[in-house]
PDB file of C-alpha atoms in Angstrom:
ATOM      1  CA  MET A  11     154.344  62.287  81.321  1.00  0.00           C
ATOM      2  CA  ALA A  12     155.778  58.889  80.328  1.00  0.00           C
ATOM      3  CA  GLU A  13     157.067  56.154  82.650  1.00  0.00           C
ATOM      4  CA  LEU A  14     157.900  52.827  81.169  1.00  0.00           C
ATOM      5  CA  SER A  15     158.455  49.641  83.013  1.00  0.00           C
ATOM      6  CA  LEU A  16     159.364  46.158  81.729  1.00  0.00           C
ATOM      7  CA  ILE A  17     158.916  43.412  84.236  1.00  0.00           C
ATOM      8  CA  ASP A  18     160.452  39.938  83.516  1.00  0.00           C
ATOM      9  CA  ILE A  19     160.015  39.999  79.864  1.00  0.00           C
ATOM     10  CA  SER A  20     160.853  36.856  77.934  1.00  0.00           C
ATOM     11  CA  LYS A  21     160.545  36.194  74.186  1.00  0.00           C
ATOM     12  CA  SER A  22     161.403  33.226  71.977  1.00  0.00           C
ATOM     13  CA  PHE A  23     161.171  32.565  68.194  1.00  0.00           C
ATOM     14  CA  GLY A  24     161.098  29.042  66.877  1.00  0.00           C
ATOM     15  CA  GLY A  25     162.381  27.562  70.099  1.00  0.00           C
ATOM     16  CA  ARG A  26     165.301  30.053  70.287  1.00  0.00           C
ATOM     17  CA  GLN A  27     165.141  32.212  73.442  1.00  0.00           C
ATOM     18  CA  VAL A  28     165.886  35.889  72.519  1.00  0.00           C
ATOM     19  CA  LEU A  29     164.968  37.652  75.748  1.00  0.00           C
ATOM     20  CA  GLU A  30     164.890  36.151  79.236  1.00  0.00           C
ATOM     21  CA  ASN A  31     163.509  37.925  82.309  1.00  0.00           C
ATOM     22  CA  VAL A  32     164.381  41.394  81.033  1.00  0.00           C
ATOM     23  CA  SER A  33     163.420  44.089  83.484  1.00  0.00           C
ATOM     24  CA  PHE A  34     164.189  47.824  83.454  1.00  0.00           C
ATOM     25  CA  SER A  35     162.330  51.217  83.533  1.00  0.00           C
ATOM     26  CA  VAL A  36     162.514  54.578  82.009  1.00  0.00           C
ATOM     27  CA  SER A  37     161.380  57.537  84.121  1.00  0.00           C
ATOM     28  CA  ASP A  38     159.473  60.599  82.895  1.00  0.00           C
ATOM     29  CA  ALA A  39     161.739  62.948  80.682  1.00  0.00           C
ATOM     30  CA  GLU A  40     164.679  60.462  81.027  1.00  0.00           C
ATOM     31  CA  PHE A  41     166.985  59.568  78.150  1.00  0.00           C
ATOM     32  CA  VAL A  42     167.945  55.900  78.312  1.00  0.00           C
ATOM     33  CA  SER A  43     170.140  54.066  75.806  1.00  0.00           C
ATOM     34  CA  ILE A  44     170.355  50.280  75.274  1.00  0.00           C
ATOM     35  CA  VAL A  45     173.617  48.766  74.004  1.00  0.00           C
ATOM     36  CA  GLY A  46     174.494  45.045  73.353  1.00  0.00           C
ATOM     37  CA  PRO A  47     176.007  42.666  70.933  1.00  0.00           C
ATOM     38  CA  SER A  48     174.446  42.119  67.598  1.00  0.00           C
ATOM     39  CA  GLY A  49     171.364  39.724  67.896  1.00  0.00           C
ATOM     40  CA  SER A  50     170.836  40.481  71.493  1.00  0.00           C
ATOM     41  CA  GLY A  51     167.244  41.381  71.090  1.00  0.00           C
ATOM     42  CA  LYS A  52     167.384  45.234  71.169  1.00  0.00           C
ATOM     43  CA  SER A  53     165.035  45.707  68.204  1.00  0.00           C
ATOM     44  CA  THR A  54     162.795  42.944  69.508  1.00  0.00           C
ATOM     45  CA  LEU A  55     162.302  44.811  72.746  1.00  0.00           C
ATOM     46  CA  PHE A  56     161.008  47.860  70.639  1.00  0.00           C
ATOM     47  CA  HIS A  57     158.601  45.595  68.879  1.00  0.00           C
ATOM     48  CA  LEU A  58     157.281  44.279  72.205  1.00  0.00           C
ATOM     49  CA  ILE A  59     157.001  47.910  73.683  1.00  0.00           C
ATOM     50  CA  GLY A  60     155.359  49.074  70.577  1.00  0.00           C
ATOM     51  CA  GLY A  61     152.806  46.126  70.574  1.00  0.00           C
ATOM     52  CA  LEU A  62     153.964  44.597  67.384  1.00  0.00           C
ATOM     53  CA  LEU A  63     154.818  41.511  69.353  1.00  0.00           C
ATOM     54  CA  GLU A  64     153.508  40.083  72.604  1.00  0.00           C
ATOM     55  CA  PRO A  65     155.981  38.677  75.220  1.00  0.00           C
ATOM     56  CA  ASP A  66     155.835  35.045  76.158  1.00  0.00           C
ATOM     57  CA  ASN A  67     156.089  36.063  79.800  1.00  0.00           C
ATOM     58  CA  GLY A  68     156.169  39.334  81.768  1.00  0.00           C
ATOM     59  CA  ASP A  69     154.393  42.737  81.541  1.00  0.00           C
ATOM     60  CA  ILE A  70     155.042  46.103  79.989  1.00  0.00           C
ATOM     61  CA  TYR A  71     153.468  49.115  81.671  1.00  0.00           C
ATOM     62  CA  LEU A  72     153.398  52.741  80.328  1.00  0.00           C
ATOM     63  CA  ASP A  73     152.201  55.187  82.932  1.00  0.00           C
ATOM     64  CA  ASP A  74     150.831  52.258  85.070  1.00  0.00           C
ATOM     65  CA  LYS A  75     148.718  50.918  82.207  1.00  0.00           C
ATOM     66  CA  ARG A  76     149.552  47.480  80.898  1.00  0.00           C
ATOM     67  CA  VAL A  77     150.399  47.724  77.213  1.00  0.00           C
ATOM     68  CA  ASN A  78     151.227  44.118  76.240  1.00  0.00           C
ATOM     69  CA  GLY A  79     150.317  43.738  72.569  1.00  0.00           C
ATOM     70  CA  LYS A  80     148.750  47.161  72.320  1.00  0.00           C
ATOM     71  CA  ARG A  81     149.804  49.279  69.427  1.00  0.00           C
ATOM     72  CA  GLY A  82     149.895  53.111  69.242  1.00  0.00           C
ATOM     73  CA  ALA A  83     151.378  53.646  72.809  1.00  0.00           C
ATOM     74  CA  ILE A  84     154.815  54.912  71.552  1.00  0.00           C
ATOM     75  CA  SER A  85     156.343  57.104  68.895  1.00  0.00           C
ATOM     76  CA  TYR A  86     158.801  54.940  67.004  1.00  0.00           C
ATOM     77  CA  MET A  87     161.844  56.117  64.806  1.00  0.00           C
ATOM     78  CA  PRO A  88     163.515  53.271  63.016  1.00  0.00           C
ATOM     79  CA  GLN A  89     167.055  53.144  61.424  1.00  0.00           C
ATOM     80  CA  SER A  90     165.629  54.360  58.073  1.00  0.00           C
ATOM     81  CA  PRO A  91     163.859  57.668  58.038  1.00  0.00           C
ATOM     82  CA  SER A  92     160.853  55.968  56.337  1.00  0.00           C
ATOM     83  CA  LEU A  93     159.525  59.191  54.906  1.00  0.00           C
ATOM     84  CA  LEU A  94     156.646  58.722  52.461  1.00  0.00           C
ATOM     85  CA  PRO A  95     158.080  59.794  49.055  1.00  0.00           C
ATOM     86  CA  TRP A  96     154.732  61.051  47.661  1.00  0.00           C
ATOM     87  CA  ARG A  97     154.253  63.514  50.512  1.00  0.00           C
ATOM     88  CA  THR A  98     156.091  66.745  51.053  1.00  0.00           C
ATOM     89  CA  VAL A  99     158.406  67.127  54.006  1.00  0.00           C
ATOM     90  CA  LEU A 100     155.859  69.226  55.838  1.00  0.00           C
ATOM     91  CA  GLU A 101     153.117  66.569  55.203  1.00  0.00           C
ATOM     92  CA  ASN A 102     155.543  63.863  56.449  1.00  0.00           C
ATOM     93  CA  VAL A 103     156.276  65.550  59.738  1.00  0.00           C
ATOM     94  CA  MET A 104     152.608  66.138  60.434  1.00  0.00           C
ATOM     95  CA  LEU A 105     151.604  62.508  59.855  1.00  0.00           C
ATOM     96  CA  GLY A 106     151.289  61.562  63.460  1.00  0.00           C
ATOM     97  CA  GLY A 107     148.998  64.442  64.207  1.00  0.00           C
ATOM     98  CA  GLU A 108     146.965  63.858  60.978  1.00  0.00           C
ATOM     99  CA  ILE A 109     146.298  60.212  61.960  1.00  0.00           C
ATOM    100  CA  ILE A 110     144.509  61.403  65.160  1.00  0.00           C
ATOM    101  CA  GLY A 111     142.975  64.445  63.514  1.00  0.00           C
ATOM    102  CA  ASP A 112     145.134  67.068  65.224  1.00  0.00           C
ATOM    103  CA  LYS A 113     147.352  68.630  62.584  1.00  0.00           C
ATOM    104  CA  ASN A 114     149.249  71.709  63.668  1.00  0.00           C
ATOM    105  CA  PRO A 115     151.075  73.252  60.632  1.00  0.00           C
ATOM    106  CA  SER A 116     152.393  76.253  62.488  1.00  0.00           C
ATOM    107  CA  GLU A 117     154.073  74.104  65.142  1.00  0.00           C
ATOM    108  CA  ALA A 118     155.442  71.791  62.483  1.00  0.00           C
ATOM    109  CA  ILE A 119     156.905  74.659  60.479  1.00  0.00           C
ATOM    110  CA  ASN A 120     158.534  76.172  63.629  1.00  0.00           C
ATOM    111  CA  MET A 121     160.137  72.853  64.536  1.00  0.00           C
ATOM    112  CA  MET A 122     161.363  72.488  61.008  1.00  0.00           C
ATOM    113  CA  ALA A 123     163.003  75.927  61.181  1.00  0.00           C
ATOM    114  CA  LYS A 124     164.763  74.976  64.363  1.00  0.00           C
ATOM    115  CA  ALA A 125     166.020  71.830  62.749  1.00  0.00           C
ATOM    116  CA  GLY A 126     167.453  73.713  59.753  1.00  0.00           C
ATOM    117  CA  LEU A 127     164.765  72.644  57.408  1.00  0.00           C
ATOM    118  CA  ALA A 128     163.147  76.169  56.791  1.00  0.00           C
ATOM    119  CA  GLY A 129     162.420  76.426  53.105  1.00  0.00           C
ATOM    120  CA  TYR A 130     161.982  72.724  52.673  1.00  0.00           C
ATOM    121  CA  GLU A 131     158.394  72.524  53.661  1.00  0.00           C
ATOM    122  CA  ASP A 132     157.221  71.806  50.088  1.00  0.00           C
ATOM    123  CA  ALA A 133     160.191  69.735  49.136  1.00  0.00           C
ATOM    124  CA  TYR A 134     160.002  65.891  48.724  1.00  0.00           C
ATOM    125  CA  PRO A 135     162.211  63.411  50.676  1.00  0.00           C
ATOM    126  CA  ASP A 136     164.467  62.605  47.585  1.00  0.00           C
ATOM    127  CA  GLN A 137     165.544  66.297  47.630  1.00  0.00           C
ATOM    128  CA  LEU A 138     166.916  65.979  51.232  1.00  0.00           C
ATOM    129  CA  SER A 139     170.406  64.787  52.389  1.00  0.00           C
ATOM    130  CA  GLY A 140     170.637  61.786  54.785  1.00  0.00           C
ATOM    131  CA  GLY A 141     170.981  64.100  57.868  1.00  0.00           C
ATOM    132  CA  MET A 142     167.997  66.289  56.739  1.00  0.00           C
ATOM    133  CA  LYS A 143     165.890  63.049  56.293  1.00  0.00           C
ATOM    134  CA  GLN A 144     166.735  62.000  59.864  1.00  0.00           C
ATOM    135  CA  ARG A 145     165.781  65.405  61.356  1.00  0.00           C
ATOM    136  CA  ALA A 146     162.397  65.355  59.444  1.00  0.00           C
ATOM    137  CA  ALA A 147     161.862  61.754  60.780  1.00  0.00           C
ATOM    138  CA  PHE A 148     162.682  62.946  64.312  1.00  0.00           C
ATOM    139  CA  ILE A 149     160.324  65.905  64.115  1.00  0.00           C
ATOM    140  CA  ARG A 150     157.542  63.550  62.908  1.00  0.00           C
ATOM    141  CA  SER A 151     158.167  61.580  66.122  1.00  0.00           C
ATOM    142  CA  MET A 152     158.173  64.686  68.229  1.00  0.00           C
ATOM    143  CA  LEU A 153     154.884  65.864  66.787  1.00  0.00           C
ATOM    144  CA  SER A 154     153.280  62.525  67.341  1.00  0.00           C
ATOM    145  CA  PRO A 155     150.989  62.484  70.494  1.00  0.00           C
ATOM    146  CA  GLN A 156     152.643  59.574  72.270  1.00  0.00           C
ATOM    147  CA  PRO A 157     154.740  60.472  75.274  1.00  0.00           C
ATOM    148  CA  LEU A 158     157.466  57.844  74.849  1.00  0.00           C
ATOM    149  CA  MET A 159     159.868  57.885  71.888  1.00  0.00           C
ATOM    150  CA  CYS A 160     161.646  54.789  70.884  1.00  0.00           C
ATOM    151  CA  LEU A 161     164.723  55.448  68.480  1.00  0.00           C
ATOM    152  CA  ASP A 162     166.184  52.446  66.910  1.00  0.00           C
ATOM    153  CA  GLU A 163     169.844  53.271  65.709  1.00  0.00           C
ATOM    154  CA  PRO A 164     168.557  56.400  63.908  1.00  0.00           C
ATOM    155  CA  PHE A 165     172.113  57.645  63.049  1.00  0.00           C
ATOM    156  CA  SER A 166     173.708  54.370  62.157  1.00  0.00           C
ATOM    157  CA  ALA A 167     173.877  55.080  58.360  1.00  0.00           C
ATOM    158  CA  LEU A 168     175.383  58.639  58.788  1.00  0.00           C
ATOM    159  CA  ASP A 169     179.086  59.465  58.436  1.00  0.00           C
ATOM    160  CA  GLU A 170     180.973  60.309  61.585  1.00  0.00           C
ATOM    161  CA  PHE A 171     180.767  64.097  61.317  1.00  0.00           C
ATOM    162  CA  THR A 172     177.084  64.134  60.362  1.00  0.00           C
ATOM    163  CA  ARG A 173     176.302  61.681  63.107  1.00  0.00           C
ATOM    164  CA  LEU A 174     177.905  64.009  65.705  1.00  0.00           C
ATOM    165  CA  ASP A 175     175.993  66.984  64.431  1.00  0.00           C
ATOM    166  CA  MET A 176     172.830  64.907  64.646  1.00  0.00           C
ATOM    167  CA  GLN A 177     173.635  63.901  68.214  1.00  0.00           C
ATOM    168  CA  GLN A 178     174.071  67.402  69.293  1.00  0.00           C
ATOM    169  CA  TRP A 179     170.952  68.477  67.497  1.00  0.00           C
ATOM    170  CA  LEU A 180     168.984  65.625  69.049  1.00  0.00           C
ATOM    171  CA  LEU A 181     170.077  66.760  72.584  1.00  0.00           C
ATOM    172  CA  SER A 182     169.084  70.277  71.914  1.00  0.00           C
ATOM    173  CA  MET A 183     165.664  69.295  70.912  1.00  0.00           C
ATOM    174  CA  TRP A 184     165.423  66.792  73.805  1.00  0.00           C
ATOM    175  CA  GLU A 185     166.481  69.336  76.263  1.00  0.00           C
ATOM    176  CA  GLU A 186     163.822  71.850  75.021  1.00  0.00           C
ATOM    177  CA  HIS A 187     160.878  69.413  75.020  1.00  0.00           C
ATOM    178  CA  ARG A 188     162.126  66.708  77.541  1.00  0.00           C
ATOM    179  CA  ARG A 189     160.249  63.717  76.132  1.00  0.00           C
ATOM    180  CA  SER A 190     161.044  60.212  77.542  1.00  0.00           C
ATOM    181  CA  ILE A 191     163.385  58.511  75.125  1.00  0.00           C
ATOM    182  CA  LEU A 192     164.489  54.913  74.796  1.00  0.00           C
ATOM    183  CA  PHE A 193     167.457  54.791  72.366  1.00  0.00           C
ATOM    184  CA  VAL A 194     169.111  51.747  70.804  1.00  0.00           C
ATOM    185  CA  THR A 195     172.644  51.978  69.556  1.00  0.00           C
ATOM    186  CA  HIS A 196     175.750  49.810  68.874  1.00  0.00           C
ATOM    187  CA  ASN A 197     177.889  52.866  69.559  1.00  0.00           C
ATOM    188  CA  ILE A 198     179.215  53.195  73.124  1.00  0.00           C
ATOM    189  CA  GLU A 199     180.373  56.820  72.637  1.00  0.00           C
ATOM    190  CA  GLU A 200     176.888  57.739  71.271  1.00  0.00           C
ATOM    191  CA  ALA A 201     175.201  56.103  74.335  1.00  0.00           C
ATOM    192  CA  LEU A 202     177.426  57.946  76.741  1.00  0.00           C
ATOM    193  CA  PHE A 203     177.125  61.305  75.061  1.00  0.00           C
ATOM    194  CA  LEU A 204     173.409  61.238  74.869  1.00  0.00           C
ATOM    195  CA  SER A 205     172.028  59.365  77.914  1.00  0.00           C
ATOM    196  CA  ASP A 206     171.165  59.693  81.593  1.00  0.00           C
ATOM    197  CA  ARG A 207     171.473  55.952  81.859  1.00  0.00           C
ATOM    198  CA  VAL A 208     172.969  53.151  79.716  1.00  0.00           C
ATOM    199  CA  ILE A 209     171.652  49.604  79.879  1.00  0.00           C
ATOM    200  CA  VAL A 210     173.820  46.740  78.722  1.00  0.00           C
ATOM    201  CA  LEU A 211     172.207  43.646  77.456  1.00  0.00           C
ATOM    202  CA  SER A 212     173.901  40.266  77.291  1.00  0.00           C
ATOM    203  CA  SER A 213     173.993  38.107  74.114  1.00  0.00           C
ATOM    204  CA  GLY A 214     171.477  35.199  73.489  1.00  0.00           C
ATOM    205  CA  PRO A 215     169.330  35.084  75.369  1.00  0.00           C
ATOM    206  CA  ALA A 216     169.353  38.673  76.356  1.00  0.00           C
ATOM    207  CA  LEU A 217     169.136  39.868  79.921  1.00  0.00           C
ATOM    208  CA  VAL A 218     170.154  42.963  81.571  1.00  0.00           C
ATOM    209  CA  LYS A 219     173.843  42.648  82.317  1.00  0.00           C
ATOM    210  CA  ALA A 220     174.356  46.179  83.662  1.00  0.00           C
ATOM    211  CA  ASP A 221     172.509  49.499  84.287  1.00  0.00           C
ATOM    212  CA  TYR A 222     174.773  52.531  84.518  1.00  0.00           C
ATOM    213  CA  THR A 223     173.819  55.998  85.597  1.00  0.00           C
ATOM    214  CA  ILE A 224     175.892  58.352  83.579  1.00  0.00           C
ATOM    215  CA  PRO A 225     177.139  61.282  85.725  1.00  0.00           C
ATOM    216  CA  PHE A 226     178.096  63.946  83.092  1.00  0.00           C
ATOM    217  CA  THR A 227     176.267  67.272  83.453  1.00  0.00           C
ATOM    218  CA  ARG A 228     174.035  68.752  80.877  1.00  0.00           C
ATOM    219  CA  PRO A 229     174.155  70.434  78.464  1.00  0.00           C
ATOM    220  CA  ARG A 230     176.771  68.043  76.986  1.00  0.00           C
ATOM    221  CA  LYS A 231     179.633  69.438  74.936  1.00  0.00           C
ATOM    222  CA  GLU A 232     181.518  67.837  72.059  1.00  0.00           C
ATOM    223  CA  SER A 233     184.810  68.179  73.985  1.00  0.00           C
ATOM    224  CA  MET A 234     183.485  65.804  76.652  1.00  0.00           C
ATOM    225  CA  VAL A 235     184.178  62.790  74.444  1.00  0.00           C
ATOM    226  CA  LEU A 236     187.967  63.306  74.880  1.00  0.00           C
ATOM    227  CA  SER A 237     187.897  63.786  78.619  1.00  0.00           C
ATOM    228  CA  HIS A 238     189.530  61.192  80.944  1.00  0.00           C
ATOM    229  CA  ASP A 239     186.235  60.480  82.767  1.00  0.00           C
ATOM    230  CA  PHE A 240     184.442  59.880  79.437  1.00  0.00           C
ATOM    231  CA  LEU A 241     187.153  57.503  78.184  1.00  0.00           C
ATOM    232  CA  GLU A 242     187.074  55.566  81.513  1.00  0.00           C
ATOM    233  CA  TRP A 243     183.211  55.132  81.111  1.00  0.00           C
ATOM    234  CA  LYS A 244     183.762  53.946  77.535  1.00  0.00           C
ATOM    235  CA  LYS A 245     186.333  51.500  78.731  1.00  0.00           C
ATOM    236  CA  THR A 246     183.989  50.172  81.415  1.00  0.00           C
ATOM    237  CA  ILE A 247     181.153  49.557  79.042  1.00  0.00           C
ATOM    238  CA  TYR A 248     183.437  48.098  76.326  1.00  0.00           C
ATOM    239  CA  GLN A 249     184.846  45.604  78.814  1.00  0.00           C
ATOM    240  CA  GLU A 250     181.257  44.693  79.869  1.00  0.00           C
ATOM    241  CA  LEU A 251     180.462  43.932  76.269  1.00  0.00           C
ATOM    242  CA  ARG A 252     183.756  42.308  75.550  1.00  0.00           C
ATOM    243  CA  VAL A 253     183.294  39.485  78.008  1.00  0.00           C
ATOM    244  CA  MET A 254     180.132  38.490  76.090  1.00  0.00           C
ATOM    245  CA  THR A 255     181.849  37.898  72.767  1.00  0.00           C
TER     246      THR A 255
END
């Protein structure tokens, strides 16, 4: 179980206000995406939730426990896969469990097979394609013990077709395991395709401009992105962002 609540979070750097009274929640097993203009504080939010930074004001709760400034409460996947080059792929994906003394090679191998990485257990990261590295990084997050996953634009460096494949794969894994996910992206289509809710942040200082519940049924199909309803939702969020630029 993982329920996240941010209450009136504010943060500034060198006198520049980055976040101002930001409040939102992520329910258990919910997939929530955050979109906003560049520099709107999306990554800063992750650093606050992960305990790398402390808010100037406000509180962060995970399962009703205040986690301001506390590290280790979330599983984090950055834009770069950040695989350790001297470790095999299997050793990389088991890293989270290894840190807490709870390695499970059979589960890791099983998840790698589902991710199309069977046969790469003993390979090293430089032998993988970009999409394969992202799959390995996601499995590492899935195998970490923390119930909340924060994904910071994990597919931004991939080409369009690989990105779509990764989105569909991510959804298949999420629907099987139902972890709570907070996902940052600049891509409106990606947010709509993946999410139960989409939160729109304003630009400098960031506050929650809109919080949309996305009505599309699951499982999501690729053809959905060309439907009239999908394009209308994309237009709505685009216009919300457009007025801030």
